[in-house]
Every structure is written in structure tokens, then in C-alpha cells.
CSV table of C-alpha atoms and ligand atoms in Angstrom, one decimal:
chain,number,residue,atom,x,y,z
A,28,MET,CA,39.0,-70.9,53.2
A,29,ALA,CA,41.5,-68.9,55.1
A,30,PRO,CA,41.1,-68.2,58.9
A,31,PRO,CA,39.1,-65.0,59.5
A,32,SER,CA,42.1,-63.1,60.8
A,33,LYS,CA,44.1,-63.8,57.7
A,34,ALA,CA,41.2,-62.9,55.5
A,35,ARG,CA,40.7,-59.6,57.4
A,36,THR,CA,44.4,-58.7,57.1
A,37,ALA,CA,44.5,-59.5,53.4
A,38,LEU,CA,41.3,-57.5,52.7
A,39,ALA,CA,42.7,-54.5,54.5
A,40,ALA,CA,45.9,-54.8,52.4
A,41,LEU,CA,43.9,-55.1,49.2
A,42,ARG,CA,41.9,-51.9,50.1
A,43,GLU,CA,45.2,-50.1,50.7
A,44,GLU,CA,46.8,-51.3,47.5
A,45,LEU,CA,44.1,-50.8,44.9
A,46,ALA,CA,43.7,-47.7,42.9
A,47,GLY,CA,40.1,-48.7,42.5
A,48,GLU,CA,37.8,-49.7,45.4
A,49,VAL,CA,36.9,-52.8,47.3
A,50,PHE,CA,33.5,-53.6,48.7
A,51,ALA,CA,32.9,-56.4,51.3
A,52,PRO,CA,29.8,-57.5,53.2
A,53,GLY,CA,28.9,-54.7,55.6
A,54,ASP,CA,30.3,-51.9,53.4
A,55,ALA,CA,27.9,-49.2,52.4
A,56,GLY,CA,28.5,-49.8,48.7
A,57,TYR,CA,28.4,-53.6,48.8
A,58,ASP,CA,24.8,-54.1,47.7
A,59,ASP,CA,25.2,-51.7,44.8
A,60,ALA,CA,28.5,-53.4,43.8
A,61,ARG,CA,26.9,-56.8,43.7
A,62,THR,CA,23.8,-55.8,41.7
A,63,ALA,CA,23.7,-57.3,38.2
A,64,PHE,CA,21.6,-56.2,35.1
A,65,ASN,CA,19.3,-59.2,35.9
A,66,VAL,CA,18.1,-58.5,39.5
A,67,MET,CA,17.2,-62.2,39.8
A,68,ILE,CA,20.9,-62.8,40.4
A,69,ASP,CA,21.3,-62.3,44.1
A,70,ARG,CA,24.7,-63.6,45.0
A,71,ARG,CA,26.8,-62.6,48.0
A,72,PRO,CA,30.4,-62.5,46.9
A,73,ALA,CA,33.2,-62.4,49.5
A,74,ALA,CA,34.3,-59.1,48.0
A,75,VAL,CA,34.0,-57.0,44.9
A,76,ALA,CA,37.3,-55.4,43.7
A,77,GLN,CA,36.4,-52.6,41.3
A,78,CYS,CA,39.7,-52.4,39.5
A,79,ALA,CA,41.0,-49.2,37.9
A,80,ASN,CA,43.9,-50.6,36.0
A,81,VAL,CA,45.8,-53.8,35.1
A,82,THR,CA,47.9,-53.6,38.3
A,83,ASP,CA,44.7,-53.7,40.3
A,84,VAL,CA,43.6,-56.8,38.5
A,85,VAL,CA,46.9,-58.5,39.2
A,86,ARG,CA,46.6,-57.6,42.9
A,87,ALA,CA,43.0,-58.7,43.1
A,88,VAL,CA,43.9,-62.2,41.6
A,89,ARG,CA,46.8,-62.5,44.0
A,90,PHE,CA,44.5,-61.7,46.9
A,91,ALA,CA,42.0,-64.4,45.7
A,92,ARG,CA,44.7,-67.0,45.3
A,93,GLU,CA,46.1,-66.3,48.8
A,94,LEU,CA,42.7,-66.8,50.4
A,95,ASP,CA,41.8,-69.7,48.1
A,96,LEU,CA,38.8,-67.8,46.7
A,97,LYS,CA,37.3,-68.5,43.2
A,98,ILE,CA,37.1,-65.5,40.9
A,99,ALA,CA,34.1,-64.2,39.0
A,100,VAL,CA,34.7,-61.6,36.3
A,101,ARG,CA,32.4,-58.7,35.7
A,102,GLY,CA,32.6,-56.7,32.5
A,103,GLY,CA,29.3,-55.2,31.3
A,104,GLY,CA,27.3,-57.1,33.9
A,105,GLN,CA,24.8,-58.6,31.4
A,106,GLY,CA,25.8,-62.2,31.8
A,107,MET,CA,23.3,-64.7,33.1
A,108,ALA,CA,22.7,-67.1,36.0
A,109,SER,CA,26.0,-68.4,37.4
A,110,ALA,CA,28.0,-65.7,35.7
A,111,ALA,CA,29.4,-62.6,37.0
A,112,LEU,CA,28.5,-62.4,40.7
A,113,GLY,CA,29.8,-65.7,42.1
A,114,HIS,CA,28.6,-66.5,45.6
A,115,GLY,CA,31.5,-66.5,48.1
A,116,ALA,CA,33.9,-65.6,45.3
A,117,LEU,CA,36.0,-62.5,44.6
A,118,VAL,CA,34.4,-60.5,41.9
A,119,VAL,CA,36.9,-58.7,39.7
A,120,ASP,CA,34.8,-55.8,38.4
A,121,LEU,CA,36.3,-54.2,35.3
A,122,ARG,CA,33.6,-51.5,34.7
A,123,ARG,CA,36.1,-48.7,35.5
A,124,MET,CA,38.4,-50.0,32.8
A,125,HIS,CA,36.5,-48.9,29.7
A,126,GLY,CA,39.1,-47.1,27.6
A,127,VAL,CA,39.0,-47.5,23.8
A,128,THR,CA,41.9,-46.6,21.5
A,129,VAL,CA,41.3,-46.6,17.7
A,130,ASP,CA,44.1,-47.1,15.3
A,131,PRO,CA,42.5,-46.0,12.0
A,132,ALA,CA,45.6,-46.7,9.9
A,133,ALA,CA,45.7,-50.3,11.1
A,134,GLU,CA,41.9,-50.6,11.1
A,135,ALA,CA,42.0,-51.9,14.6
A,136,VAL,CA,40.7,-50.9,18.0
A,137,ARG,CA,42.0,-51.8,21.5
A,138,ILE,CA,39.2,-51.9,24.2
A,139,GLU,CA,39.8,-52.4,27.9
A,140,GLY,CA,38.1,-55.3,29.6
A,141,GLY,CA,35.1,-53.4,31.0
A,142,ALA,CA,34.2,-51.4,27.8
A,143,THR,CA,30.6,-51.8,26.6
A,144,THR,CA,29.2,-51.8,23.1
A,145,SER,CA,28.4,-48.2,23.5
A,146,HIS,CA,32.0,-47.3,24.4
A,147,LEU,CA,33.3,-49.2,21.4
A,148,ASP,CA,30.9,-47.9,18.8
A,149,ARG,CA,31.1,-44.3,19.8
A,150,ALA,CA,34.9,-44.3,19.7
A,151,THR,CA,35.1,-45.9,16.2
A,152,ARG,CA,32.3,-44.0,14.5
A,153,PRO,CA,34.1,-40.7,13.9
A,154,TYR,CA,36.6,-42.7,11.7
A,155,GLY,CA,33.8,-44.3,9.7
A,156,LEU,CA,34.9,-47.7,11.1
A,157,ALA,CA,33.0,-50.4,13.1
A,158,THR,CA,33.2,-54.0,14.1
A,159,THR,CA,30.5,-56.5,15.1
A,160,GLY,CA,29.3,-55.6,18.6
A,161,ALA,CA,26.3,-56.8,20.5
A,162,ARG,CA,22.8,-55.6,19.7
A,163,THR,CA,22.4,-53.5,22.8
A,164,SER,CA,24.5,-50.7,24.2
A,165,ALA,CA,25.4,-51.8,27.7
A,166,THR,CA,26.7,-55.3,26.9
A,167,GLY,CA,30.3,-55.9,27.8
A,168,VAL,CA,32.5,-56.2,24.7
A,169,ALA,CA,35.0,-58.7,26.2
A,170,GLY,CA,32.2,-61.0,27.6
A,171,TYR,CA,30.4,-60.8,24.3
A,172,VAL,CA,33.4,-61.5,22.1
A,173,LEU,CA,34.9,-64.3,24.2
A,174,GLY,CA,31.5,-66.1,24.0
A,175,GLY,CA,31.3,-65.8,20.2
A,176,GLY,CA,29.5,-62.6,19.6
A,177,THR,CA,26.6,-62.2,17.2
A,178,GLY,CA,25.3,-58.7,16.3
A,179,TRP,CA,23.7,-56.5,13.7
A,180,LEU,CA,26.9,-56.5,11.5
A,181,ASP,CA,27.8,-60.2,11.7
A,182,ARG,CA,26.4,-61.2,8.3
A,183,ALA,CA,28.7,-58.6,6.8
A,184,PHE,CA,31.8,-58.6,9.1
A,185,GLY,CA,31.6,-61.9,10.9
A,186,LEU,CA,31.1,-62.8,14.5
A,187,GLY,CA,32.9,-61.0,17.4
A,188,VAL,CA,35.5,-63.7,17.6
A,189,ASP,CA,36.2,-63.5,13.8
A,190,ASN,CA,37.5,-60.0,14.4
A,191,LEU,CA,39.7,-60.8,17.4
A,192,ILE,CA,43.4,-59.8,16.8
A,193,GLY,CA,44.8,-60.2,20.3
A,194,VAL,CA,43.9,-60.5,24.0
A,195,GLU,CA,45.8,-59.1,27.0
A,196,LEU,CA,45.1,-61.4,30.0
A,197,VAL,CA,45.8,-61.7,33.7
A,198,THR,CA,46.0,-65.4,34.3
A,199,ALA,CA,45.0,-67.5,37.3
A,200,ASP,CA,48.6,-67.2,38.5
A,201,ALA,CA,48.3,-63.4,38.4
A,202,GLU,CA,50.6,-63.2,35.5
A,203,ARG,CA,50.2,-60.7,32.6
A,204,MET,CA,50.0,-62.5,29.3
A,205,HIS,CA,49.4,-61.8,25.6
A,206,ALA,CA,47.6,-64.1,23.3
A,207,ASN,CA,47.5,-63.6,19.6
A,208,ALA,CA,48.3,-65.6,16.4
A,209,ASP,CA,52.1,-65.5,17.3
A,210,GLU,CA,52.2,-65.5,21.1
A,211,ASN,CA,50.4,-68.4,22.9
A,212,PRO,CA,48.5,-69.4,19.8
A,213,GLU,CA,46.7,-72.3,21.5
A,214,LEU,CA,45.4,-70.0,24.2
A,215,PHE,CA,44.4,-67.5,21.5
A,216,TRP,CA,42.4,-70.2,19.7
A,217,ALA,CA,40.6,-71.1,23.0
A,218,LEU,CA,39.6,-67.5,23.5
A,219,HIS,CA,37.6,-67.6,20.3
A,220,GLY,CA,34.5,-68.8,22.0
A,221,GLY,CA,35.8,-70.4,25.3
A,222,ASP,CA,34.4,-67.5,27.4
A,223,GLY,CA,36.3,-66.3,30.5
A,224,ASN,CA,37.7,-69.7,31.3
A,225,PHE,CA,41.3,-68.9,30.8
A,226,GLY,CA,41.9,-65.6,32.5
A,227,ILE,CA,40.8,-62.0,32.9
A,228,ALA,CA,40.9,-60.1,29.6
A,229,THR,CA,42.1,-56.7,30.6
A,230,ALA,CA,42.1,-55.6,26.9
A,231,LEU,CA,41.1,-57.0,23.5
A,232,THR,CA,42.3,-55.8,20.1
A,233,LEU,CA,39.6,-56.1,17.4
A,234,GLU,CA,39.6,-55.7,13.6
A,235,LEU,CA,37.6,-52.7,12.2
A,236,HIS,CA,35.8,-52.4,8.9
A,237,GLU,CA,34.8,-49.5,6.9
A,238,LEU,CA,31.3,-48.4,7.6
A,239,PRO,CA,30.8,-45.0,5.8
A,240,GLU,CA,27.1,-45.5,5.6
A,241,PHE,CA,24.6,-47.4,7.7
A,242,SER,CA,20.8,-47.4,7.5
A,243,ALA,CA,17.9,-49.1,9.1
A,244,ALA,CA,14.1,-49.7,8.6
A,245,LEU,CA,11.9,-50.2,11.6
A,246,LEU,CA,8.3,-51.3,11.1
A,247,LEU,CA,5.8,-51.9,13.9
A,248,CYS,CA,2.6,-53.8,13.2
A,249,PRO,CA,-0.3,-55.3,15.2
A,250,PRO,CA,0.5,-58.9,16.2
A,251,GLU,CA,-2.1,-60.4,13.8
A,252,SER,CA,0.2,-59.2,10.9
A,253,GLY,CA,3.2,-61.0,12.5
A,254,PRO,CA,3.3,-64.1,10.4
A,255,ASP,CA,3.2,-62.0,7.2
A,256,VAL,CA,5.9,-59.7,8.5
A,257,VAL,CA,8.1,-62.7,9.4
A,258,ARG,CA,7.6,-64.3,6.0
A,259,ALA,CA,8.4,-61.1,4.2
A,260,PHE,CA,11.5,-60.5,6.4
A,261,ARG,CA,12.6,-64.1,5.7
A,262,GLU,CA,12.4,-63.4,2.0
A,263,VAL,CA,14.3,-60.1,2.2
A,264,ILE,CA,17.1,-61.9,4.0
A,265,ARG,CA,17.1,-64.9,1.7
A,266,SER,CA,17.3,-62.8,-1.5
A,267,GLY,CA,19.4,-59.9,-0.1
A,268,PRO,CA,23.1,-59.4,0.2
A,269,ASP,CA,25.2,-60.2,3.3
A,270,GLU,CA,25.1,-56.5,4.1
A,271,VAL,CA,21.5,-56.9,5.2
A,272,GLY,CA,20.7,-58.1,8.7
A,273,GLY,CA,18.4,-57.2,11.6
A,274,ALA,CA,15.7,-58.9,13.6
A,275,VAL,CA,12.0,-59.7,13.4
A,276,LEU,CA,10.4,-59.9,16.8
A,277,TYR,CA,7.4,-59.6,19.0
A,278,LEU,CA,7.8,-57.1,21.7
A,279,THR,CA,5.8,-55.4,24.4
A,280,GLY,CA,5.4,-51.7,24.9
A,281,PRO,CA,3.1,-49.1,26.4
A,282,PRO,CA,0.3,-48.3,27.0
A,283,ALA,CA,0.1,-50.2,30.4
A,284,PRO,CA,-0.5,-53.0,31.2
A,285,PHE,CA,1.2,-53.7,27.8
A,286,THR,CA,0.6,-54.0,24.1
A,287,LEU,CA,2.0,-56.8,22.0
A,288,LEU,CA,3.5,-55.6,18.7
A,289,CYS,CA,5.3,-57.3,15.9
A,290,GLY,CA,8.4,-55.4,14.8
A,291,ALA,CA,10.9,-55.8,11.9
A,292,LEU,CA,14.2,-54.1,12.1
A,293,LEU,CA,16.1,-54.4,8.9
A,294,THR,CA,19.7,-53.1,9.1
A,295,TYR,CA,21.9,-52.3,6.1
A,296,VAL,CA,25.6,-51.7,5.6
A,297,GLY,CA,24.9,-49.0,3.0
A,298,GLY,CA,22.7,-46.0,2.3
A,299,GLU,CA,19.0,-45.3,2.5
A,300,ALA,CA,18.2,-45.7,-1.2
A,301,GLY,CA,19.6,-49.2,-1.3
A,302,LEU,CA,17.8,-50.0,1.9
A,303,ARG,CA,14.5,-48.9,0.6
A,304,GLU,CA,14.8,-51.1,-2.4
A,305,LEU,CA,15.7,-54.1,-0.3
A,306,ALA,CA,13.0,-53.4,2.3
A,307,GLY,CA,10.3,-53.1,-0.4
A,308,PRO,CA,8.3,-56.3,0.4
A,309,LEU,CA,8.3,-55.3,4.1
A,310,LEU,CA,7.3,-51.7,3.5
A,311,ALA,CA,4.4,-52.8,1.3
A,312,LEU,CA,2.8,-54.6,4.2
A,313,PRO,CA,0.2,-52.7,6.3
A,314,HIS,CA,1.9,-51.2,9.4
A,315,GLU,CA,1.3,-48.7,12.1
A,316,THR,CA,4.8,-47.2,12.5
A,317,GLU,CA,7.6,-46.8,10.0
A,318,VAL,CA,11.1,-45.3,10.5
A,319,VAL,CA,13.4,-45.6,7.5
A,320,GLY,CA,16.7,-43.9,6.9
A,321,ALA,CA,20.4,-43.5,7.3
A,322,LEU,CA,21.4,-43.3,11.0
A,323,PRO,CA,24.6,-43.4,13.0
A,324,TYR,CA,25.4,-47.1,13.7
A,325,PRO,CA,25.6,-46.6,17.5
A,326,ASP,CA,22.0,-45.4,17.5
A,327,VAL,CA,20.7,-48.8,16.4
A,328,GLN,CA,22.3,-50.3,19.5
A,329,CYS,CA,20.0,-48.4,21.8
A,330,MET,CA,16.8,-49.4,20.0
A,331,LEU,CA,16.4,-52.7,21.8
A,332,ASP,CA,18.0,-51.7,25.1
A,333,PRO,CA,15.8,-53.3,27.8
A,334,SER,CA,15.3,-51.4,31.1
A,335,SER,CA,17.6,-52.3,33.9
A,336,GLY,CA,16.4,-53.2,37.4
A,337,LEU,CA,14.1,-56.0,36.1
A,338,ARG,CA,14.0,-59.7,36.7
A,339,SER,CA,14.9,-61.5,33.5
A,340,HIS,CA,15.5,-64.8,31.9
A,341,TRP,CA,16.5,-65.8,28.3
A,342,SER,CA,17.6,-68.6,26.1
A,343,ALA,CA,18.1,-69.4,22.4
A,344,GLU,CA,17.9,-72.1,19.8
A,345,CYS,CA,19.9,-72.2,16.6
A,346,LEU,CA,17.7,-73.1,13.6
A,347,THR,CA,18.1,-74.9,10.3
A,348,GLY,CA,15.5,-72.6,8.7
A,349,LEU,CA,12.2,-70.8,9.2
A,350,PRO,CA,9.4,-73.0,7.8
A,351,ASP,CA,5.8,-71.6,7.9
A,352,GLU,CA,4.9,-74.0,10.7
A,353,LEU,CA,7.6,-72.4,12.9
A,354,VAL,CA,6.5,-68.9,12.0
A,355,ASP,CA,3.0,-69.8,13.3
A,356,LEU,CA,4.4,-71.3,16.5
A,357,PHE,CA,6.5,-68.2,17.0
A,358,ARG,CA,3.4,-66.0,16.8
A,359,ALA,CA,1.4,-68.2,19.1
A,360,ARG,CA,4.1,-68.3,21.8
A,361,ALA,CA,4.5,-64.5,21.7
A,362,ALA,CA,1.0,-64.1,23.0
A,363,GLY,CA,2.1,-65.4,26.4
A,364,MET,CA,5.1,-63.1,26.7
A,365,PRO,CA,5.7,-61.6,30.2
A,366,ALA,CA,4.5,-58.1,30.1
A,367,SER,CA,7.2,-55.4,30.6
A,368,ASN,CA,9.3,-53.0,28.7
A,369,GLY,CA,12.0,-55.3,27.5
A,370,SER,CA,10.4,-58.7,26.9
A,371,ARG,CA,10.7,-59.9,23.4
A,372,HIS,CA,10.6,-62.9,21.2
A,373,ALA,CA,13.2,-62.4,18.5
A,374,LEU,CA,14.5,-64.1,15.4
A,375,PHE,CA,18.0,-63.1,14.2
A,376,PRO,CA,19.2,-64.1,10.7
A,377,LEU,CA,22.7,-65.7,10.5
A,378,GLY,CA,24.4,-66.8,7.3
A,379,GLY,CA,26.7,-64.5,5.2
A,380,ALA,CA,30.1,-63.9,6.9
A,381,VAL,CA,29.0,-66.0,9.9
A,382,ALA,CA,28.6,-69.1,7.8
A,383,ALA,CA,31.8,-68.3,5.8
A,384,GLY,CA,33.9,-67.7,8.9
A,385,PRO,CA,36.7,-69.9,10.2
A,386,ARG,CA,35.5,-73.4,11.2
A,387,GLU,CA,38.2,-74.2,13.7
A,388,TYR,CA,37.1,-71.9,16.5
A,389,PRO,CA,35.0,-73.2,19.4
A,390,VAL,CA,31.9,-71.7,18.1
A,391,ALA,CA,29.5,-74.4,16.9
A,392,TYR,CA,26.6,-72.5,15.3
A,393,ARG,CA,28.0,-71.3,11.9
A,394,ASP,CA,25.7,-73.6,10.0
A,395,ALA,CA,22.5,-72.2,11.6
A,396,SER,CA,20.5,-69.9,9.4
A,397,TRP,CA,18.5,-68.3,12.2
A,398,THR,CA,18.5,-68.0,15.9
A,399,VAL,CA,15.4,-67.7,18.0
A,400,HIS,CA,15.9,-65.7,21.2
A,401,PRO,CA,13.1,-65.5,23.8
A,402,PHE,CA,14.0,-62.8,26.3
A,403,ALA,CA,11.6,-62.2,29.3
A,404,CYS,CA,11.7,-59.3,31.7
A,405,TRP,CA,9.3,-58.8,34.6
A,406,THR,CA,9.1,-57.1,37.9
A,407,ASP,CA,7.3,-59.4,40.4
A,408,ALA,CA,9.1,-62.4,41.9
A,409,ALA,CA,5.7,-64.2,42.0
A,410,ASP,CA,6.0,-64.4,38.2
A,411,ASP,CA,9.4,-66.1,38.2
A,412,GLU,CA,8.1,-69.6,37.4
A,413,ARG,CA,5.6,-68.4,34.7
A,414,ALA,CA,8.2,-66.2,33.0
A,415,THR,CA,11.0,-68.8,33.0
A,416,ALA,CA,8.6,-71.4,31.8
A,417,TRP,CA,7.6,-69.1,28.9
A,418,VAL,CA,11.3,-69.0,27.8
A,419,ARG,CA,11.6,-72.8,28.1
A,420,ASP,CA,8.4,-73.4,26.1
A,421,ALA,CA,9.4,-70.9,23.4
A,422,CYS,CA,12.6,-72.9,22.9
A,423,ALA,CA,10.8,-76.2,23.0
A,424,ASP,CA,8.4,-75.0,20.3
A,425,VAL,CA,11.2,-74.7,17.7
A,426,ARG,CA,13.3,-77.7,18.8
A,427,PRO,CA,12.2,-79.8,15.8
A,428,TRP,CA,14.2,-77.3,13.6
A,429,SER,CA,17.1,-76.9,16.0
A,430,THR,CA,20.6,-77.5,14.5
A,431,GLY,CA,21.6,-78.9,17.9
A,432,SER,CA,24.3,-76.2,18.3
A,433,VAL,CA,24.1,-73.5,20.9
A,434,CYS,CA,24.9,-69.8,20.7
A,435,LEU,CA,26.4,-69.7,24.2
A,436,ASP,CA,26.4,-65.9,24.5
A,437,LEU,CA,22.6,-66.0,24.3
A,438,VAL,CA,22.0,-68.7,27.0
A,439,GLY,CA,22.6,-68.9,30.7
A,440,ASP,CA,23.5,-71.9,32.8
A,441,GLU,CA,21.8,-74.7,31.0
A,442,GLY,CA,24.1,-77.6,32.0
A,443,PRO,CA,27.3,-79.2,30.5
A,444,GLU,CA,25.6,-80.7,27.5
A,445,ARG,CA,24.6,-77.3,26.2
A,446,VAL,CA,28.1,-76.0,26.8
A,447,ARG,CA,29.5,-78.9,24.8
A,448,ALA,CA,27.0,-78.2,22.0
A,449,GLY,CA,28.0,-74.6,22.0
A,450,LEU,CA,31.7,-75.2,21.8
A,451,GLY,CA,31.5,-78.2,19.5
A,452,ALA,CA,31.9,-81.7,20.9
A,453,GLY,CA,35.1,-82.4,19.0
A,454,ARG,CA,36.7,-79.2,20.5
A,455,LEU,CA,36.0,-79.8,24.1
A,456,LEU,CA,39.0,-82.0,24.9
A,457,ARG,CA,41.3,-79.4,23.3
A,458,LEU,CA,39.8,-76.7,25.4
A,459,GLU,CA,40.1,-78.8,28.5
A,460,LYS,CA,43.8,-79.1,27.8
A,461,VAL,CA,44.2,-75.4,27.4
A,462,LYS,CA,42.2,-75.0,30.7
A,463,ARG,CA,44.6,-77.4,32.5
A,464,ARG,CA,47.6,-75.3,31.2
A,465,TRP,CA,46.2,-71.9,32.2
A,466,ASP,CA,43.7,-72.5,35.1
A,467,PRO,CA,44.3,-76.0,36.5
A,468,ASP,CA,42.3,-75.2,39.7
A,469,ASN,CA,39.3,-73.9,37.8
A,470,VAL,CA,39.5,-70.6,39.6
A,471,PHE,CA,37.6,-69.0,36.7
A,472,ARG,CA,34.4,-71.1,36.9
A,473,PHE,CA,31.6,-68.6,36.8
A,474,ASN,CA,31.1,-68.9,33.1
A,475,HIS,CA,30.2,-71.5,30.5
A,476,ASN,CA,32.7,-73.7,32.3
A,477,VAL,CA,35.3,-75.9,30.8
A,478,ALA,CA,36.8,-78.1,33.5
A,479,PRO,CA,40.5,-78.8,33.3
A,480,VAL,CA,41.2,-82.4,32.3
B,27,LIG,C1,20.3,-57.1,27.1
B,27,LIG,C2,21.2,-58.1,26.5
B,27,LIG,C3,21.6,-58.0,25.2
B,27,LIG,C4,22.5,-58.9,24.6
B,27,LIG,N1,22.8,-58.9,23.3
B,27,LIG,C5,23.6,-59.8,22.8
B,27,LIG,C6,23.9,-59.8,21.4
B,27,LIG,O1,23.4,-59.0,20.6
B,27,LIG,N2,24.8,-60.7,20.9
B,27,LIG,C7,25.4,-61.6,21.7
B,27,LIG,O2,26.2,-62.3,21.2
B,27,LIG,N3,25.2,-61.6,23.0
B,27,LIG,C8,24.3,-60.7,23.6
B,27,LIG,N4,24.0,-60.8,24.9
B,27,LIG,C9,24.7,-61.7,25.7
B,27,LIG,C10,26.1,-61.2,26.2
B,27,LIG,O3,27.0,-61.2,25.1
B,27,LIG,C11,26.7,-62.2,27.2
B,27,LIG,O4,25.8,-62.4,28.3
B,27,LIG,C12,28.0,-61.7,27.7
B,27,LIG,O5,28.6,-62.7,28.5
B,27,LIG,C13,27.8,-60.5,28.6
B,27,LIG,O6,29.0,-60.0,28.9
B,27,LIG,P1,29.0,-58.8,30.0
B,27,LIG,O7,30.5,-58.4,30.2
B,27,LIG,O8,28.0,-57.8,29.7
B,27,LIG,O9,28.5,-59.6,31.3
B,27,LIG,P2,29.2,-60.0,32.7
B,27,LIG,O10,28.0,-60.6,33.5
B,27,LIG,O11,30.0,-58.9,33.2
B,27,LIG,O12,30.1,-61.2,32.2
B,27,LIG,C14,29.6,-62.4,31.8
B,27,LIG,C15,30.7,-63.4,31.7
B,27,LIG,O13,31.6,-63.0,30.6
B,27,LIG,C16,32.9,-63.3,31.0
B,27,LIG,N5,33.7,-62.0,31.0
B,27,LIG,C17,33.2,-60.7,30.9
B,27,LIG,N6,34.1,-59.8,30.8
B,27,LIG,C18,35.3,-60.5,30.8
B,27,LIG,C19,36.7,-60.2,30.8
B,27,LIG,N7,37.0,-58.9,30.6
B,27,LIG,N8,37.6,-61.2,30.8
B,27,LIG,C20,37.2,-62.4,30.9
B,27,LIG,N9,35.9,-62.8,31.0
B,27,LIG,C21,35.0,-61.9,30.9
B,27,LIG,C22,32.9,-63.9,32.3
B,27,LIG,O14,32.9,-65.3,32.1
B,27,LIG,C23,31.6,-63.5,32.9
B,27,LIG,O15,31.2,-64.4,33.8
B,27,LIG,C24,23.1,-59.9,25.5
B,27,LIG,C25,22.8,-59.9,26.8
B,27,LIG,C26,21.9,-59.0,27.3
B,27,LIG,C27,21.5,-59.1,28.8
């Protein structure tokens, strides 16, 4: 670490140079700037540079290198554990860089590094176009795509990485760089699942797909009906086209202290009539609430938005299938879910375009047919151990049916073996070589880290 006087001078210069703002310990906005979606993350970065443009990002990286600081990148702020707010590091916060430019003729969209799912979907919708984004509106698109990216549209349009056309990066040397199929192709390959290991993505270009119509069916039932709902949902997915997706989940909601419900959200790349036909077996089950119809695609992203300002923990297991035994364990575990508006125990179907997508990328879960995703939110720090244990146990329940691969976007810091299982063991050495080329000092380490060989 640099001597205090050098650090002070460099910080003053950074404040002067940046079009955005810098927050350091002692500044009025520092605590706000270091607050993440998950308030369990309580890191004290050396400084937070809220960059307004690419020049700011370059300057911020130079500052960090001069002072020998590691760099944490913040996009949407929904990463877990060791992610965005590295202790003692410089946080490069991209939230002010959320511009989205749609090129309808090319069926492509360029998003800046801090854009969220909501920014993306609201910009593309007027053109009747969309790409696979996350299932909630505030998730950062770059963080999501670089980690693989599974969402409501993945069975129809592939994973986030399958739609990646190009990346604009600022590297660990503070150089601006393009990666696409022609320029720096090895780096481009690594960015298809290798997370933020290779630089700061100041912009991504993504492929768009025609989405003239989109519809969804949401059913809510008492938890006792859960196993029937899961089995019916399983059958709808098994026999339906790739245009059908969604989630079946247990969730908690009002009235206080909380009520456990089972929900099925069937999404469809198509109109209401087709959806009703496909959803028939689900709609035939007894239920308390039913909402079925065409809706703007961005609206489905808000349906599962958890409240912010909560403590949270989550994980995931990729599954070979959904046998009845698993369905019963899933129901039993849901009963112990931490009570709050946001906790849920979800099953997401994969298959379709996910399974058919390119095999060479560092995304190892294409062969899984389902993902289970326990997601706990709570308010009181005294519940930390109980809530995190619930997530661990929910994953342990289904491990006999695990594919062994990991959906890295949906897990936090669970150790190097899980990172290897997420990237694919055979791909790790190749990624380590790319890391050595672009970040030999492992400056970008607050991620699913690939160490340079
Ligand atoms: C409520 C919620 C819903 C979610 N839903 C989904 C979902 O449906 N599907 C899914 O696949 N995942 C989902 N996720 C997981 C999410 O995709 C990952 O946690 C992702 O890393 C979050 O990115 P972020 O920018 O929001 O988070 P941040 O905390 O800002 O970033 C997390 C990490 O992403 C990397 N990163 C972010 N932006 C950049 C950038 N511009 N350049 C380089 N690296 C960057 C960095 O390594 C950073 O440490 C969800 C998470 C939450 C909390």
C-alpha cells in the first residue's frame, strides 16, 4: 500500500479528474456508496469511484494501479458475498453508466456497463425486440451476462452469453479494448461465463430477438397443493415447446408475520390463447389467485423483485430431473423458509435453447434440466445462522439429483471447487491463461475468481 501522503494526493487528483464522484471513508456519501443490495455485505472499500463515462473508468483503474489497490466492480449491485464491495479495494461503480442504444435493423443492443435488466427491457420493447435478461428488474446486465445469464427467455433465446456479440473493456492496465469474434477472440471466449475476471466491461453488445407477443400465467395456491402444482408444471414444461418457461416456487407474503404460498409462473413467447392451452393442466388445479394474459415483457421482471435493504443469502443446484421424491423434499424444506417479503424456494426449467447452445463456452450447466434456487431474505442479524443454514440444507436435500455443474450467477462465494464446476474443469486452464494475459496481478479478484497461472 502506498504511503498515506501519496494516497491522499492521488485521491485528491482523482476527485478533481472524474466527471463522476469519489467517496472515501469520512465522506458524507461513503456509507451510501458502499451499501449493496444484500445488507449483510458490510465491506469498507478504500474508495468508491462512481464513474460517469469510460474516461472515468480508465482514470479510476490508473489510480488503483498507482496505489497498488485491488479493484472491485459494481454494476447492478446484486452480486453476492465477496463480490462488488471489496474490503480495502477501489470500487469502480458503474451505476451512472446505464445508457442503452437499440439498433433495430441489426437486431442488436448496446448497453453500458451499469445498465440493469429494467434499462435493457424498457429500451428494446418499443421495437418488439428482447434478449434473455435476468428474472428481476434491478440485476446488472453486464454482471449477469458475464456469469452466464439464465432468465425467463433462455429456453427460447439461449443464455445471456449465447447472445453476446461484443464487449468493450477497460483492462487491468487501464487500456480500452474490444473483444468480439474477430478482435481478441480468446478474451471474447473467456468473457462467455468467466465473470469480471478480465477487465471492466464498460459496454456489451447483445443480440435481440423478435418478441411481438409475450404472455404469462400466475397461479397462487396454499402450500399443501404445492406438490401437485410442481408436478403439473413439470408436465407442462416437458410436453411444451421451448417458448414456454417460468418458475414454480414457494414464496412468502403478507399478512404478517408471513404466509407460505406455492406459486407457478408460466411464461410464454406468444399470445394469450396459446398460453391458456399450454397452461391447461395448471389452471385445472384448485387455486386461490389466477392472473393470465398478454403483458409487456418488462412487467414480468418486476413480479419477483425482492425488497432491497434486507439481509440475504442464496445458492443453487443444477438438477438432472424432478422426480417425485425431490418434489416432496422441496415442499418440506419450503416450510422452514425465513419469513420476509422476498424469500423464496424456486425451481427454474432449463433445456430448450440452453441445452442446444454452444458447448465451448465456460458455462457448465447446459445439460441440467432444472435449477433449484433457495433465496432467503430476512431482517434481523440474529437470524443469520438459521437463514444461511436453510439455504445450505435446501441445496443438500437435492444433491442426489445434482448434475455436479454450478450456475455461477446464482451462487456466492462457495470456494474454488464450485467455481471449477461452474466453468467446467476442462476449461479452467484455458481461462487461467487468458487471465495471465489480461490480469496477471489478479487485480480483478472480487468475483468467481480465476487465478492467473
Ligand atoms: C434478486 C436477484 C435476482 C437475480 N436473478 C438472476 C437471474 O434471473 N438469472 C441469473 O442468471 N442471475 C440472477 N441473479 C444473479 C446475478 O446475475 C449475479 O449476482 C450478477 O453477478 C449480478 O450482477 P450485478 O451487476 O447486479 O451485481 P454486482 O454486485 O454489481 O456485480 C457482481 C459481479 O459481477 C461482475 N460485474 C458486474 N458488472 C460488471 C462489469 N460491468 N464489468 C465487469 N464485471 C462486472 C463483477 O465480478 C462483480 O463482482 C440475481 C441476483 C439477485 C440478487
